[in-house]
PDB file of C-alpha atoms in Angstrom:
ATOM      1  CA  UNK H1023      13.446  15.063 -24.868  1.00 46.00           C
ATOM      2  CA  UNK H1024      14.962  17.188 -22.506  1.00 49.00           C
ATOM      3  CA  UNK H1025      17.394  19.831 -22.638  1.00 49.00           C
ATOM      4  CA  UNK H1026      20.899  18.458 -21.532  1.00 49.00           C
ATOM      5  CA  UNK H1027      20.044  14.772 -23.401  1.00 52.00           C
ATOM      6  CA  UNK H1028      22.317  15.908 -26.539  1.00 56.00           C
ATOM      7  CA  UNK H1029      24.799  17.845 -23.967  1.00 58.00           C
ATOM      8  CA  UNK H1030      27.779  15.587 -23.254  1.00 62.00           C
ATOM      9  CA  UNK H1031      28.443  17.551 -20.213  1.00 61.00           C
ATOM     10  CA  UNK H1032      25.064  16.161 -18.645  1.00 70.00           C
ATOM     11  CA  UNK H1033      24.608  13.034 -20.113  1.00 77.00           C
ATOM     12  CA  UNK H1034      25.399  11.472 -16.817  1.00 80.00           C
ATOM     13  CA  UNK H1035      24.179  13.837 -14.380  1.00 80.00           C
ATOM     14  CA  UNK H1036      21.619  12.845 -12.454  1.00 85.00           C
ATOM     15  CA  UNK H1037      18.287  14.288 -13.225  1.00 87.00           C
ATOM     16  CA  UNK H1038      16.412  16.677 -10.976  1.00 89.00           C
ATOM     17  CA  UNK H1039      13.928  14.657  -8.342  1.00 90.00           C
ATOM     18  CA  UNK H1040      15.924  10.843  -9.022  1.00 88.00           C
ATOM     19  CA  UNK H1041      16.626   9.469  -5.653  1.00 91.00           C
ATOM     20  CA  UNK H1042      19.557   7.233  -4.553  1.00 85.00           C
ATOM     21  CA  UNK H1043      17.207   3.756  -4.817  1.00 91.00           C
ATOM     22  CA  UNK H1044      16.438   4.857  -8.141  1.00 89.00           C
ATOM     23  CA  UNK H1045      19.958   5.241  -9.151  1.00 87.00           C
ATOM     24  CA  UNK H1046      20.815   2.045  -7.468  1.00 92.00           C
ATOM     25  CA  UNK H1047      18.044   0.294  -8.893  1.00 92.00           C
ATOM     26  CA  UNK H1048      18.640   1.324 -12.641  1.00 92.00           C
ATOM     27  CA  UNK H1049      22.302   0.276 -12.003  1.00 92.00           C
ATOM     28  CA  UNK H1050      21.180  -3.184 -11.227  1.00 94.00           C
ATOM     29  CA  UNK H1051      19.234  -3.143 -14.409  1.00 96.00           C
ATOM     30  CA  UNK H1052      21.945  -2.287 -16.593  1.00 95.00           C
ATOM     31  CA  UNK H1053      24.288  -4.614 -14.531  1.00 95.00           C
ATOM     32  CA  UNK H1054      21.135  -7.674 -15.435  1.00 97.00           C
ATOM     33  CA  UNK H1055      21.224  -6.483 -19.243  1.00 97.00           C
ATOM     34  CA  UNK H1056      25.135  -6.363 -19.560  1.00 96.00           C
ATOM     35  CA  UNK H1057      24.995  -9.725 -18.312  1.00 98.00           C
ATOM     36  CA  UNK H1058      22.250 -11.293 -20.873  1.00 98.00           C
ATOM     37  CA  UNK H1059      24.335  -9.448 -23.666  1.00 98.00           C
ATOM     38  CA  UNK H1060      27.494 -11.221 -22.026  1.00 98.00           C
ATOM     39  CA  UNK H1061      25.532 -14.655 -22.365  1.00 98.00           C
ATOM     40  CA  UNK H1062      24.227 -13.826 -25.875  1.00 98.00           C
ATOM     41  CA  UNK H1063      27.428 -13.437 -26.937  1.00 98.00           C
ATOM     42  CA  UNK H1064      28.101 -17.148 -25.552  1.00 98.00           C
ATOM     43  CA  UNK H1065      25.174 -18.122 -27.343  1.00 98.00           C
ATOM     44  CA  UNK H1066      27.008 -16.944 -30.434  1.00 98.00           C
ATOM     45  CA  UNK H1067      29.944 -19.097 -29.833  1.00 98.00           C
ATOM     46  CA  UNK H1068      28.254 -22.018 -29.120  1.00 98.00           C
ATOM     47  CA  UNK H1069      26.510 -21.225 -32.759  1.00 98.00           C
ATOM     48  CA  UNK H1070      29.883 -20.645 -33.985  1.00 98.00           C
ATOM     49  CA  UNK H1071      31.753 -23.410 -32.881  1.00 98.00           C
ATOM     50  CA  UNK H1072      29.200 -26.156 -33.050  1.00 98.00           C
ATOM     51  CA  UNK H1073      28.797 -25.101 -36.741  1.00 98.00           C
ATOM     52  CA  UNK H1074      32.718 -25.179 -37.164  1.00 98.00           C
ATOM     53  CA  UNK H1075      32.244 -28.508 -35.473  1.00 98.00           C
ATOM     54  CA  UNK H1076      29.985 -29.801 -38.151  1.00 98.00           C
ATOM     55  CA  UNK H1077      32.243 -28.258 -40.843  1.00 98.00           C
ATOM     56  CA  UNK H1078      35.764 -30.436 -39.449  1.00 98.00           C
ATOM     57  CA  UNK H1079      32.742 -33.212 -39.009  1.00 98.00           C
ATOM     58  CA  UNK H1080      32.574 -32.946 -42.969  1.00 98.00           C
ATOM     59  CA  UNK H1081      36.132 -33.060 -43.402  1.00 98.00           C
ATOM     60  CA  UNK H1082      37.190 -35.601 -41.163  1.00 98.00           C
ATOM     61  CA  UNK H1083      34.421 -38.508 -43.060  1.00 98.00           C
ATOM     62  CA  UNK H1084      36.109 -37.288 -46.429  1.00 98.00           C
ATOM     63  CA  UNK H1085      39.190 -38.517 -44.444  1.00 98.00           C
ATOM     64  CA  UNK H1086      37.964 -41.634 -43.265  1.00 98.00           C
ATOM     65  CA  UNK H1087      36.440 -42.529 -46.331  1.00 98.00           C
ATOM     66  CA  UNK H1088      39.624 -41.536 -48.018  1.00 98.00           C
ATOM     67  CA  UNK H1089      41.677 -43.973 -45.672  1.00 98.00           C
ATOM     68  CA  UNK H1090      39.189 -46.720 -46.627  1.00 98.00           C
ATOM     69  CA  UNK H1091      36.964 -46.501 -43.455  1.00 98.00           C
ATOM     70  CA  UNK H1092      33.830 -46.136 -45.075  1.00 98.00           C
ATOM     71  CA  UNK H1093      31.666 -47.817 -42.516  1.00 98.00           C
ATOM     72  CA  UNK H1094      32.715 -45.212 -39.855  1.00 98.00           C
ATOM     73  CA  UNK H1095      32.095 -42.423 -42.518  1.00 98.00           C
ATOM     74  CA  UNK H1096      28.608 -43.242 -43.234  1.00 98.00           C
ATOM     75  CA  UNK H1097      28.127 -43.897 -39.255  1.00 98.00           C
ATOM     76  CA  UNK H1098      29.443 -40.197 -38.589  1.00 98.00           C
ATOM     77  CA  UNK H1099      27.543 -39.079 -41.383  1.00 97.00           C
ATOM     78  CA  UNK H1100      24.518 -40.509 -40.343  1.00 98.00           C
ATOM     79  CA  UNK H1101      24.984 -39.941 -36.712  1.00 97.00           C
ATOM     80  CA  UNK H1102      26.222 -36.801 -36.247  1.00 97.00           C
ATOM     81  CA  UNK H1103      26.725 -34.533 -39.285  1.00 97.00           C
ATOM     82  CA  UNK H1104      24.137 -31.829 -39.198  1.00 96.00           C
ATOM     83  CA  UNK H1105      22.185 -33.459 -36.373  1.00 97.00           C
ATOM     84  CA  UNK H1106      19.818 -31.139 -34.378  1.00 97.00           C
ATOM     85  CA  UNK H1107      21.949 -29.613 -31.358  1.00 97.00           C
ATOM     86  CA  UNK H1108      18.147 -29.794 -29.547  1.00 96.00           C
ATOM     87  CA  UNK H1109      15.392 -31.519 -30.402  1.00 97.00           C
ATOM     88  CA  UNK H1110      14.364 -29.778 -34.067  1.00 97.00           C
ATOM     89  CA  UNK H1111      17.412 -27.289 -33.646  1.00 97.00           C
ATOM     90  CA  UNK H1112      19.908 -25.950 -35.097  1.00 97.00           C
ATOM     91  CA  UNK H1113      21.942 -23.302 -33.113  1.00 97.00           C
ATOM     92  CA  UNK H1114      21.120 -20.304 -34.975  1.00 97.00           C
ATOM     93  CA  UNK H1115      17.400 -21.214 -34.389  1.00 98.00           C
ATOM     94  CA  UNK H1116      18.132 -21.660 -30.946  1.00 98.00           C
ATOM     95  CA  UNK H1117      19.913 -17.819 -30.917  1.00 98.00           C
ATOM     96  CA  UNK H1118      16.567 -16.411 -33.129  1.00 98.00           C
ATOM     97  CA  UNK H1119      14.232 -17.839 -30.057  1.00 98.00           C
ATOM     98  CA  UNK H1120      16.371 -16.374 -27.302  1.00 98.00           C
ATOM     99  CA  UNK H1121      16.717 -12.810 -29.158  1.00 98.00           C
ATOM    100  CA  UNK H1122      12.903 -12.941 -29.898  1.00 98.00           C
ATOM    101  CA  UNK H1123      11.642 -14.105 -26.796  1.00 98.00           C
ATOM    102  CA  UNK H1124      13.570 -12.711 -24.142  1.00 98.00           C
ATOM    103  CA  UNK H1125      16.725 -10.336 -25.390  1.00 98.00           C
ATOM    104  CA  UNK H1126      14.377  -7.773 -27.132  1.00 98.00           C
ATOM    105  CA  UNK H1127      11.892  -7.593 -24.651  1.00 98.00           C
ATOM    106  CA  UNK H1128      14.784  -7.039 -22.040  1.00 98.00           C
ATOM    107  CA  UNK H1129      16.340  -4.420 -24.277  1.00 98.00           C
ATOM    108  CA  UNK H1130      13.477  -2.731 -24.292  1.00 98.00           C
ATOM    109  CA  UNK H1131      12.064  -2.763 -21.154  1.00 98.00           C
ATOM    110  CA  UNK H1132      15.418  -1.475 -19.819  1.00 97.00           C
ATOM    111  CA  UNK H1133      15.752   1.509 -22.287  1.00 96.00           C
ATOM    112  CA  UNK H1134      11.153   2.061 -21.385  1.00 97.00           C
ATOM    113  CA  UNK H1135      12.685   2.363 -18.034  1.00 97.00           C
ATOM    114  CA  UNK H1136      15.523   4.609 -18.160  1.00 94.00           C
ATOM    115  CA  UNK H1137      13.430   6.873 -20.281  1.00 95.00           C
ATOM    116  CA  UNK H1138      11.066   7.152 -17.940  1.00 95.00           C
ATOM    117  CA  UNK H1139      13.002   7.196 -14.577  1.00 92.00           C
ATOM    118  CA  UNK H1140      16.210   9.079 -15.646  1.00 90.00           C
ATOM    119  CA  UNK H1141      15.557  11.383 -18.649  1.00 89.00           C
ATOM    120  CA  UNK H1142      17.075   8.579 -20.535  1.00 89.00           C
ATOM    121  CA  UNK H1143      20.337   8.639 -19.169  1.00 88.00           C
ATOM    122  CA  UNK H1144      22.544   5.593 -18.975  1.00 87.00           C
ATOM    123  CA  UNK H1145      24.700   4.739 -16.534  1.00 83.00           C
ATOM    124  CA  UNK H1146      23.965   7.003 -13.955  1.00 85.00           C
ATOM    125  CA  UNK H1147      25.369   4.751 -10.939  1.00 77.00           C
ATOM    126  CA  UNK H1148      28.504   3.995 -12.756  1.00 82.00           C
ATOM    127  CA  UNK H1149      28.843   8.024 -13.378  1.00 77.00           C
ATOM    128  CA  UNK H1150      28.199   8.691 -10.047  1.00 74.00           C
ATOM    129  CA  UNK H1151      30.701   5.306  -8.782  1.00 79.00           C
ATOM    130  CA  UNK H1152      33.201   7.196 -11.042  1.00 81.00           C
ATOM    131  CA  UNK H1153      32.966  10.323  -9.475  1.00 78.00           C
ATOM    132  CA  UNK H1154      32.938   8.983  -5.857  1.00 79.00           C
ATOM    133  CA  UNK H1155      36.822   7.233  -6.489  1.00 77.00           C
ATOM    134  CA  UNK H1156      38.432   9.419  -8.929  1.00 72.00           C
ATOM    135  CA  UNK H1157      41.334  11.389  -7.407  1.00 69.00           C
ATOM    136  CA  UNK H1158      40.397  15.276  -8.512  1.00 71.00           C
ATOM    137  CA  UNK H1159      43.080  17.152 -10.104  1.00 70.00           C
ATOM    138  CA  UNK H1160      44.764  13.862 -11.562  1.00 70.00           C
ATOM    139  CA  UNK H1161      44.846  14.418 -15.414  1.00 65.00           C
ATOM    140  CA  UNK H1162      44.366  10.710 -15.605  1.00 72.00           C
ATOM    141  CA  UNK H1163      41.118  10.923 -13.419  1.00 64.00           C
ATOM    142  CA  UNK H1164      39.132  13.278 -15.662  1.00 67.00           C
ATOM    143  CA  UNK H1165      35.492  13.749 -15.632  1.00 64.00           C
ATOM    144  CA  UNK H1166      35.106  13.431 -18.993  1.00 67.00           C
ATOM    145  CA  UNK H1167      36.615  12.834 -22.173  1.00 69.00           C
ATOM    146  CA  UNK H1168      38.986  16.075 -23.559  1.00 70.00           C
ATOM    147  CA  UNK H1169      36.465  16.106 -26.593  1.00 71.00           C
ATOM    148  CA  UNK H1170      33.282  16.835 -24.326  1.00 57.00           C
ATOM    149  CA  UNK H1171      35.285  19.762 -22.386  1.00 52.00           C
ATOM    150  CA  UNK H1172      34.989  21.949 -24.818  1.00 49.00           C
TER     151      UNK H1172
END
């Protein structure tokens, strides 16, 4: 661990000896992961909504039955209710493979590199991006939060 990694103040400082393609580079990578947690998070509403699917699914052959279409009840029963989104799948077994066989290893891998090419320090090119466009002197253009002035 190194000395400014629990120091607010430095936490997004570039380290000593980190070029500008390294910079760029790990901002790409964080860019790529942002992005798989942005489509893991679809993932979770297609779990969501295809199982709140199934539920109104439920409801709606009670209704039919209710209404005396019982032939259309058992098809939609049959059919459709709790039928395998893919082949032997149901979506939360479909989430489990993608976290297990390629959202971990991408978490880690990005946080193996960052420790090893920036001191593990995240978000270096968006620090640096911030600093670049902020207007100096503007309260609403600070560096920091208040908190880590201190």
């Amino acid at each position: 661990m190194n000395e400014h990694q629990g120091d607010p103040a430095h936490r997004h400082h570039r380290p000593e000896g980190v070029d500008d393609p390294t910079v760029e580079a790990l901002g790409s990578l964080s860019k790529a992961l942002e992005t798989t947690e942005r489509a893991r998070g679809h993932l979770y509403s297609f779990h969501q909504l295809t199982g709140g699917a199934d539920l109104e699914l439920g409801r709606a052959v009670r209704l039919l039955r209710e209404a005396g279409h019982a032939e259309w009840a058992a098809k939609a029963e049959a059919e459709i209710l709790g039928r395998d989104v893919i082949p032997g799948h149901w979506t939360f077994q479909i989430i489990e493979a993608y976290n297990d066989t390629y959202y971990r290893p991408f978490v880690e891998l990005e946080r193996g590199v960052v420790n090893a090419l920036a001191e593990g320090r995240d978000h270096l090119y968006e620090a640096e991006m911030k600093k670049a466009r902020r207007t100096f002197a503007h309260h609403d253009h600070a560096d920091r939060p208040p908190a880590e002035d201190s």
